[in-house]
Amino acid sequence: MSIIDTIINTINYINALVWGLPAVIILAGTGLAVSVLSGFAQIRYFRKALKNMVYKGTGAKGEIRPFAVWWAVMGATVGVGNIAGVSTAIHLGGAGALFWMWVCAILGMMTKAIEATLANYTKRVTPEGRVEGGTPYYIRLIPVVGPALAVIFSIFTFIAAFGIGNMVQANSVAHAAEYIAGMYKGSPEVARLLAGILMLVFTALVVRGGLKRIAEVSNYLVPFMVTWYIAVSIIALVIYAENLPLTIREIFTYAFTPQAAAVGLAGWVVYSAIRCGFC
């Protein structure tokens, strides 16, 4: 066995271990537990949460307007992860897997709400007036093992930023550029190179401005992206409207087979992983 084969087999083993049944149990189980304990607050307070998210004022201590943060989150939600997770679930588990992705999405809303609440509760303002916070800040408050877990989380998040947070999206853009170049008899290699250079330049310009600039840029760009994404989805639904009754019937008919349930949960894991790396 070559070194490359050994590396691939090792990565596949770790991937199955990390993103397999343990991840499904932990993620779905945590979502169910906090949902029950909160009385399914994600449903009871949905309208109030939506009202707070689109509030355009400034927070008491925050650097970023809540509305800008909302658009930034929307930008991370729709797109590559949304397509990859759903398509993975349908391919492996059939239409019934969608039902369980819906269930997991509702449970995941409460998990995300708890994460955001803890991050907001433990955030701090530096002497320079910069707001700092996030998962490592509240993880380190756990007795004994907290500081070590915060460091480990930060390291894994740093690593994930290259793969889940960047390479997946950059690869999708490069493939799209190659496809367009092929349509117009252009060079796929040149298109791929230009796409990479443009992404590098624009990303550098935005990132140099820090978190505030990232959120503000998202506030201007994401509305167009989300609008087109939703518009194309609606167009697809209209074009294939005659298939909707059959699709809905199949979703609920095959939702309660073991394969659909298991793969639906797995698809949600893939979607969550690609979307934000569980950060």
mmCIF file of C-alpha atoms in Angstrom:
data_model
loop_
_atom_site.group_PDB
_atom_site.id
_atom_site.type_symbol
_atom_site.label_atom_id
_atom_site.label_comp_id
_atom_site.label_asym_id
_atom_site.label_seq_id
_atom_site.Cartn_x
_atom_site.Cartn_y
_atom_site.Cartn_z
ATOM 1 C CA MET A 1 0.000 0.000 0.000
ATOM 2 C CA SER A 2 1.391 3.409 -1.009
ATOM 3 C CA ILE A 3 1.743 6.395 1.298
ATOM 4 C CA ILE A 4 -1.111 8.157 -0.508
ATOM 5 C CA ASP A 5 -3.417 5.161 0.005
ATOM 6 C CA THR A 6 -2.489 5.066 3.688
ATOM 7 C CA ILE A 7 -3.270 8.765 4.081
ATOM 8 C CA ILE A 8 -6.604 8.398 2.257
ATOM 9 C CA ASN A 9 -7.615 5.372 4.343
ATOM 10 C CA THR A 10 -6.660 7.190 7.544
ATOM 11 C CA ILE A 11 -8.688 10.251 6.570
ATOM 12 C CA ASN A 12 -11.681 8.077 5.637
ATOM 13 C CA TYR A 13 -11.477 6.278 8.991
ATOM 14 C CA ILE A 14 -11.331 9.543 10.930
ATOM 15 C CA ASN A 15 -14.137 10.978 8.788
ATOM 16 C CA ALA A 16 -16.396 7.991 9.520
ATOM 17 C CA LEU A 17 -15.548 8.198 13.212
ATOM 18 C CA VAL A 18 -16.117 11.940 13.594
ATOM 19 C CA TRP A 19 -19.049 12.486 11.205
ATOM 20 C CA GLY A 20 -20.722 9.130 11.748
ATOM 21 C CA LEU A 21 -23.221 7.934 14.342
ATOM 22 C CA PRO A 22 -21.534 9.709 17.310
ATOM 23 C CA ALA A 23 -21.955 13.096 15.625
ATOM 24 C CA VAL A 24 -25.589 12.336 14.780
ATOM 25 C CA ILE A 25 -26.379 11.308 18.358
ATOM 26 C CA ILE A 26 -24.581 14.284 19.894
ATOM 27 C CA LEU A 27 -26.012 16.918 17.557
ATOM 28 C CA ALA A 28 -29.579 15.649 17.282
ATOM 29 C CA GLY A 29 -29.641 14.591 20.946
ATOM 30 C CA THR A 30 -28.414 17.971 22.140
ATOM 31 C CA GLY A 31 -30.947 19.755 19.958
ATOM 32 C CA LEU A 32 -33.775 17.598 21.295
ATOM 33 C CA ALA A 33 -32.669 18.045 24.914
ATOM 34 C CA VAL A 34 -32.409 21.844 24.836
ATOM 35 C CA SER A 35 -35.647 22.075 22.839
ATOM 36 C CA VAL A 36 -37.569 20.068 25.445
ATOM 37 C CA LEU A 37 -35.975 21.911 28.375
ATOM 38 C CA SER A 38 -36.825 25.284 26.816
ATOM 39 C CA GLY A 39 -40.357 24.254 25.899
ATOM 40 C CA PHE A 40 -39.468 24.499 22.189
ATOM 41 C CA ALA A 41 -38.640 28.183 22.466
ATOM 42 C CA GLN A 42 -37.522 28.232 18.828
ATOM 43 C CA ILE A 43 -41.177 27.819 17.878
ATOM 44 C CA ARG A 44 -42.821 29.846 20.656
ATOM 45 C CA TYR A 45 -40.561 32.876 20.179
ATOM 46 C CA PHE A 46 -39.963 32.630 16.445
ATOM 47 C CA ARG A 47 -41.767 35.869 15.591
ATOM 48 C CA LYS A 48 -39.978 37.773 18.339
ATOM 49 C CA ALA A 49 -36.596 36.415 17.239
ATOM 50 C CA LEU A 50 -37.291 37.406 13.640
ATOM 51 C CA LYS A 51 -38.227 40.910 14.759
ATOM 52 C CA ASN A 52 -34.979 41.256 16.723
ATOM 53 C CA MET A 53 -32.865 39.942 13.840
ATOM 54 C CA VAL A 54 -34.086 42.529 11.346
ATOM 55 C CA TYR A 55 -33.698 45.370 13.852
ATOM 56 C CA LYS A 56 -31.485 47.959 12.130
ATOM 57 C CA GLY A 57 -30.256 49.828 15.181
ATOM 58 C CA THR A 58 -26.955 49.344 17.019
ATOM 59 C CA GLY A 59 -26.449 47.212 20.097
ATOM 60 C CA ALA A 60 -25.436 48.634 23.466
ATOM 61 C CA LYS A 61 -21.878 47.288 23.263
ATOM 62 C CA GLY A 62 -21.673 45.610 19.874
ATOM 63 C CA GLU A 63 -19.561 46.749 16.955
ATOM 64 C CA ILE A 64 -21.893 45.349 14.316
ATOM 65 C CA ARG A 65 -25.527 46.182 13.628
ATOM 66 C CA PRO A 66 -27.880 43.227 14.273
ATOM 67 C CA PHE A 67 -29.294 43.512 10.760
ATOM 68 C CA ALA A 68 -25.788 43.191 9.276
ATOM 69 C CA VAL A 69 -25.124 40.109 11.390
ATOM 70 C CA TRP A 70 -28.398 38.594 10.188
ATOM 71 C CA TRP A 71 -27.365 39.011 6.560
ATOM 72 C CA ALA A 72 -23.940 37.532 7.292
ATOM 73 C CA VAL A 73 -25.605 34.469 8.813
ATOM 74 C CA MET A 74 -27.953 34.195 5.842
ATOM 75 C CA GLY A 75 -24.948 34.234 3.530
ATOM 76 C CA ALA A 76 -23.455 31.289 5.415
ATOM 77 C CA THR A 77 -26.749 29.378 5.368
ATOM 78 C CA VAL A 78 -27.727 29.331 1.713
ATOM 79 C CA GLY A 79 -25.506 28.066 -1.062
ATOM 80 C CA VAL A 80 -22.917 25.283 -1.112
ATOM 81 C CA GLY A 81 -23.768 23.660 2.217
ATOM 82 C CA ASN A 82 -27.485 23.854 1.595
ATOM 83 C CA ILE A 83 -27.178 22.107 -1.762
ATOM 84 C CA ALA A 84 -24.557 19.540 -0.722
ATOM 85 C CA GLY A 85 -26.306 18.430 2.454
ATOM 86 C CA VAL A 86 -29.747 18.051 0.902
ATOM 87 C CA SER A 87 -28.466 16.315 -2.229
ATOM 88 C CA THR A 88 -26.406 13.900 -0.107
ATOM 89 C CA ALA A 89 -29.451 12.980 1.971
ATOM 90 C CA ILE A 90 -31.736 12.459 -1.039
ATOM 91 C CA HIS A 91 -29.116 10.463 -2.948
ATOM 92 C CA LEU A 92 -28.500 8.057 -0.063
ATOM 93 C CA GLY A 93 -31.880 7.893 1.657
ATOM 94 C CA GLY A 94 -34.477 8.909 -0.883
ATOM 95 C CA ALA A 95 -37.172 11.535 -0.498
ATOM 96 C CA GLY A 96 -38.022 10.429 3.050
ATOM 97 C CA ALA A 97 -34.668 11.725 4.286
ATOM 98 C CA LEU A 98 -35.917 15.279 3.746
ATOM 99 C CA PHE A 99 -38.460 14.877 6.549
ATOM 100 C CA TRP A 100 -35.716 14.102 9.051
ATOM 101 C CA MET A 101 -33.624 16.998 7.812
ATOM 102 C CA TRP A 102 -36.586 19.245 8.564
ATOM 103 C CA VAL A 103 -36.836 17.770 12.054
ATOM 104 C CA CYS A 104 -33.112 18.218 12.674
ATOM 105 C CA ALA A 105 -33.257 21.776 11.349
ATOM 106 C CA ILE A 106 -35.927 22.672 13.916
ATOM 107 C CA LEU A 107 -33.943 21.052 16.725
ATOM 108 C CA GLY A 108 -30.751 22.706 15.502
ATOM 109 C CA MET A 109 -32.390 26.121 15.783
ATOM 110 C CA MET A 110 -32.436 25.766 19.567
ATOM 111 C CA THR A 111 -28.848 24.527 19.694
ATOM 112 C CA LYS A 112 -27.739 27.561 17.711
ATOM 113 C CA ALA A 113 -29.797 29.855 19.939
ATOM 114 C CA ILE A 114 -28.077 28.465 23.048
ATOM 115 C CA GLU A 115 -24.659 28.924 21.421
ATOM 116 C CA ALA A 116 -25.446 32.535 20.496
ATOM 117 C CA THR A 117 -26.811 33.281 23.975
ATOM 118 C CA LEU A 118 -23.718 31.900 25.697
ATOM 119 C CA ALA A 119 -21.433 33.775 23.303
ATOM 120 C CA ASN A 120 -23.277 37.025 23.958
ATOM 121 C CA TYR A 121 -23.262 36.456 27.718
ATOM 122 C CA THR A 122 -19.495 35.873 27.861
ATOM 123 C CA LYS A 123 -18.341 38.483 25.338
ATOM 124 C CA ARG A 124 -16.021 41.241 26.482
ATOM 125 C CA VAL A 125 -14.860 44.653 25.310
ATOM 126 C CA THR A 126 -11.107 45.181 25.034
ATOM 127 C CA PRO A 127 -9.399 48.417 26.162
ATOM 128 C CA GLU A 128 -9.222 49.352 22.463
ATOM 129 C CA GLY A 129 -13.019 49.128 22.287
ATOM 130 C CA ARG A 130 -13.076 45.934 20.242
ATOM 131 C CA VAL A 131 -15.722 43.304 21.063
ATOM 132 C CA GLU A 132 -14.444 39.749 21.544
ATOM 133 C CA GLY A 133 -16.448 36.600 22.156
ATOM 134 C CA GLY A 134 -17.511 33.241 20.810
ATOM 135 C CA THR A 135 -17.400 29.566 21.612
ATOM 136 C CA PRO A 136 -13.875 29.443 23.144
ATOM 137 C CA TYR A 137 -14.811 32.180 25.590
ATOM 138 C CA TYR A 138 -17.614 30.217 27.229
ATOM 139 C CA ILE A 139 -16.038 26.787 26.821
ATOM 140 C CA ARG A 140 -13.090 27.854 28.964
ATOM 141 C CA LEU A 141 -15.464 28.523 31.868
ATOM 142 C CA ILE A 142 -16.039 24.767 32.275
ATOM 143 C CA PRO A 143 -14.232 23.668 35.457
ATOM 144 C CA VAL A 144 -10.860 21.894 35.085
ATOM 145 C CA VAL A 145 -11.031 20.946 31.372
ATOM 146 C CA GLY A 146 -12.465 24.221 30.055
ATOM 147 C CA PRO A 147 -9.228 26.028 29.108
ATOM 148 C CA ALA A 148 -7.844 22.961 27.318
ATOM 149 C CA LEU A 149 -11.114 22.451 25.411
ATOM 150 C CA ALA A 150 -11.101 26.110 24.341
ATOM 151 C CA VAL A 151 -7.592 25.736 22.907
ATOM 152 C CA ILE A 152 -8.487 22.479 21.133
ATOM 153 C CA PHE A 153 -11.657 24.028 19.701
ATOM 154 C CA SER A 154 -9.701 27.029 18.412
ATOM 155 C CA ILE A 155 -7.108 24.787 16.743
ATOM 156 C CA PHE A 156 -9.740 22.649 15.014
ATOM 157 C CA THR A 157 -11.666 25.749 13.945
ATOM 158 C CA PHE A 158 -8.485 27.191 12.451
ATOM 159 C CA ILE A 159 -7.925 23.967 10.504
ATOM 160 C CA ALA A 160 -11.574 23.791 9.395
ATOM 161 C CA ALA A 161 -11.379 27.352 8.082
ATOM 162 C CA PHE A 162 -9.106 26.139 5.286
ATOM 163 C CA GLY A 163 -11.274 23.199 4.210
ATOM 164 C CA ILE A 164 -14.919 23.656 5.143
ATOM 165 C CA GLY A 165 -14.664 27.428 5.332
ATOM 166 C CA ASN A 166 -12.690 28.158 2.185
ATOM 167 C CA MET A 167 -11.676 25.313 -0.124
ATOM 168 C CA VAL A 168 -15.216 24.007 -0.644
ATOM 169 C CA GLN A 169 -16.496 27.416 -1.717
ATOM 170 C CA ALA A 170 -13.395 28.250 -3.781
ATOM 171 C CA ASN A 171 -13.620 24.887 -5.529
ATOM 172 C CA SER A 172 -17.269 25.533 -6.431
ATOM 173 C CA VAL A 173 -16.416 28.958 -7.870
ATOM 174 C CA ALA A 174 -13.500 27.504 -9.853
ATOM 175 C CA HIS A 175 -15.700 24.767 -11.326
ATOM 176 C CA ALA A 176 -18.330 27.358 -12.271
ATOM 177 C CA ALA A 177 -15.657 29.491 -13.967
ATOM 178 C CA GLU A 178 -14.379 26.454 -15.883
ATOM 179 C CA TYR A 179 -17.907 25.589 -17.014
ATOM 180 C CA ILE A 180 -18.589 29.130 -18.248
ATOM 181 C CA ALA A 181 -15.225 29.246 -20.028
ATOM 182 C CA GLY A 182 -16.032 25.962 -21.757
ATOM 183 C CA MET A 183 -19.385 27.321 -22.945
ATOM 184 C CA TYR A 184 -17.661 30.259 -24.667
ATOM 185 C CA LYS A 185 -14.694 28.256 -26.035
ATOM 186 C CA GLY A 186 -12.337 29.763 -23.479
ATOM 187 C CA SER A 187 -9.489 28.197 -21.533
ATOM 188 C CA PRO A 188 -10.647 26.396 -18.355
ATOM 189 C CA GLU A 189 -7.159 26.736 -16.856
ATOM 190 C CA VAL A 190 -7.109 30.516 -17.350
ATOM 191 C CA ALA A 191 -10.664 30.823 -15.999
ATOM 192 C CA ARG A 192 -9.719 28.843 -12.907
ATOM 193 C CA LEU A 193 -6.613 30.974 -12.354
ATOM 194 C CA LEU A 194 -8.506 34.252 -12.768
ATOM 195 C CA ALA A 195 -11.216 33.065 -10.380
ATOM 196 C CA GLY A 196 -8.576 32.253 -7.771
ATOM 197 C CA ILE A 197 -6.825 35.615 -8.156
ATOM 198 C CA LEU A 198 -10.080 37.577 -7.927
ATOM 199 C CA MET A 199 -11.182 35.652 -4.831
ATOM 200 C CA LEU A 200 -7.782 36.265 -3.233
ATOM 201 C CA VAL A 201 -7.864 40.012 -3.899
ATOM 202 C CA PHE A 202 -11.453 40.632 -2.800
ATOM 203 C CA THR A 203 -11.148 38.390 0.261
ATOM 204 C CA ALA A 204 -7.962 40.173 1.350
ATOM 205 C CA LEU A 205 -9.604 43.588 0.986
ATOM 206 C CA VAL A 206 -12.548 42.518 3.135
ATOM 207 C CA VAL A 207 -10.688 40.525 5.779
ATOM 208 C CA ARG A 208 -8.211 43.352 6.427
ATOM 209 C CA GLY A 209 -11.112 45.375 7.798
ATOM 210 C CA GLY A 210 -11.865 42.813 10.483
ATOM 211 C CA LEU A 211 -15.174 41.313 11.564
ATOM 212 C CA LYS A 212 -17.013 44.612 11.251
ATOM 213 C CA ARG A 213 -16.128 45.010 7.571
ATOM 214 C CA ILE A 214 -17.011 41.366 6.866
ATOM 215 C CA ALA A 215 -20.484 41.906 8.315
ATOM 216 C CA GLU A 216 -20.962 45.217 6.512
ATOM 217 C CA VAL A 217 -19.910 43.765 3.144
ATOM 218 C CA SER A 218 -22.275 40.847 3.724
ATOM 219 C CA ASN A 219 -24.995 43.385 4.435
ATOM 220 C CA TYR A 220 -24.624 44.692 0.868
ATOM 221 C CA LEU A 221 -23.821 41.505 -1.068
ATOM 222 C CA VAL A 222 -25.884 38.790 0.607
ATOM 223 C CA PRO A 223 -29.326 40.334 -0.115
ATOM 224 C CA PHE A 224 -28.642 39.964 -3.853
ATOM 225 C CA MET A 225 -27.301 36.437 -3.399
ATOM 226 C CA VAL A 226 -30.223 35.318 -1.251
ATOM 227 C CA THR A 227 -32.755 36.949 -3.577
ATOM 228 C CA TRP A 228 -31.344 35.132 -6.623
ATOM 229 C CA TYR A 229 -31.059 31.868 -4.706
ATOM 230 C CA ILE A 230 -34.691 31.993 -3.603
ATOM 231 C CA ALA A 231 -35.861 33.222 -7.016
ATOM 232 C CA VAL A 232 -34.163 30.339 -8.836
ATOM 233 C CA SER A 233 -35.620 27.890 -6.310
ATOM 234 C CA ILE A 234 -39.124 29.262 -6.881
ATOM 235 C CA ILE A 235 -38.650 29.103 -10.653
ATOM 236 C CA ALA A 236 -37.612 25.452 -10.362
ATOM 237 C CA LEU A 237 -40.690 24.723 -8.241
ATOM 238 C CA VAL A 238 -42.937 26.414 -10.793
ATOM 239 C CA ILE A 239 -41.370 24.562 -13.738
ATOM 240 C CA TYR A 240 -41.755 21.186 -12.029
ATOM 241 C CA ALA A 241 -44.992 22.015 -10.214
ATOM 242 C CA GLU A 242 -46.707 18.880 -11.522
ATOM 243 C CA ASN A 243 -44.216 16.769 -9.539
ATOM 244 C CA LEU A 244 -44.826 18.495 -6.186
ATOM 245 C CA PRO A 245 -47.808 16.378 -5.010
ATOM 246 C CA LEU A 246 -45.920 13.153 -5.710
ATOM 247 C CA THR A 247 -42.773 14.511 -4.057
ATOM 248 C CA ILE A 248 -44.592 15.541 -0.885
ATOM 249 C CA ARG A 249 -46.370 12.194 -0.735
ATOM 250 C CA GLU A 250 -43.083 10.313 -1.093
ATOM 251 C CA ILE A 251 -41.415 12.420 1.604
ATOM 252 C CA PHE A 252 -44.015 11.464 4.203
ATOM 253 C CA THR A 253 -44.496 7.920 2.895
ATOM 254 C CA TYR A 254 -40.829 6.944 3.103
ATOM 255 C CA ALA A 255 -39.887 9.158 6.056
ATOM 256 C CA PHE A 256 -40.299 6.391 8.618
ATOM 257 C CA THR A 257 -38.011 3.813 7.073
ATOM 258 C CA PRO A 258 -34.745 3.252 8.992
ATOM 259 C CA GLN A 259 -32.648 4.214 5.975
ATOM 260 C CA ALA A 260 -34.412 7.536 5.490
ATOM 261 C CA ALA A 261 -34.099 8.466 9.158
ATOM 262 C CA ALA A 262 -30.416 7.580 9.398
ATOM 263 C CA VAL A 263 -29.450 9.252 6.130
ATOM 264 C CA GLY A 264 -31.565 12.311 6.860
ATOM 265 C CA LEU A 265 -29.597 12.859 10.041
ATOM 266 C CA ALA A 266 -26.336 12.229 8.200
ATOM 267 C CA GLY A 267 -27.302 14.699 5.494
ATOM 268 C CA TRP A 268 -27.978 17.326 8.134
ATOM 269 C CA VAL A 269 -24.506 16.705 9.545
ATOM 270 C CA VAL A 270 -22.979 17.207 6.081
ATOM 271 C CA TYR A 271 -24.996 20.386 5.587
ATOM 272 C CA SER A 272 -24.008 21.777 8.989
ATOM 273 C CA ALA A 273 -20.362 20.874 8.502
ATOM 274 C CA ILE A 274 -20.044 22.535 5.106
ATOM 275 C CA ARG A 275 -22.072 25.547 6.156
ATOM 276 C CA CYS A 276 -20.064 26.672 9.150
ATOM 277 C CA GLY A 277 -17.898 23.921 10.517
ATOM 278 C CA PHE A 278 -19.986 23.851 13.698
ATOM 279 C CA CYS A 279 -18.421 27.149 14.752
#
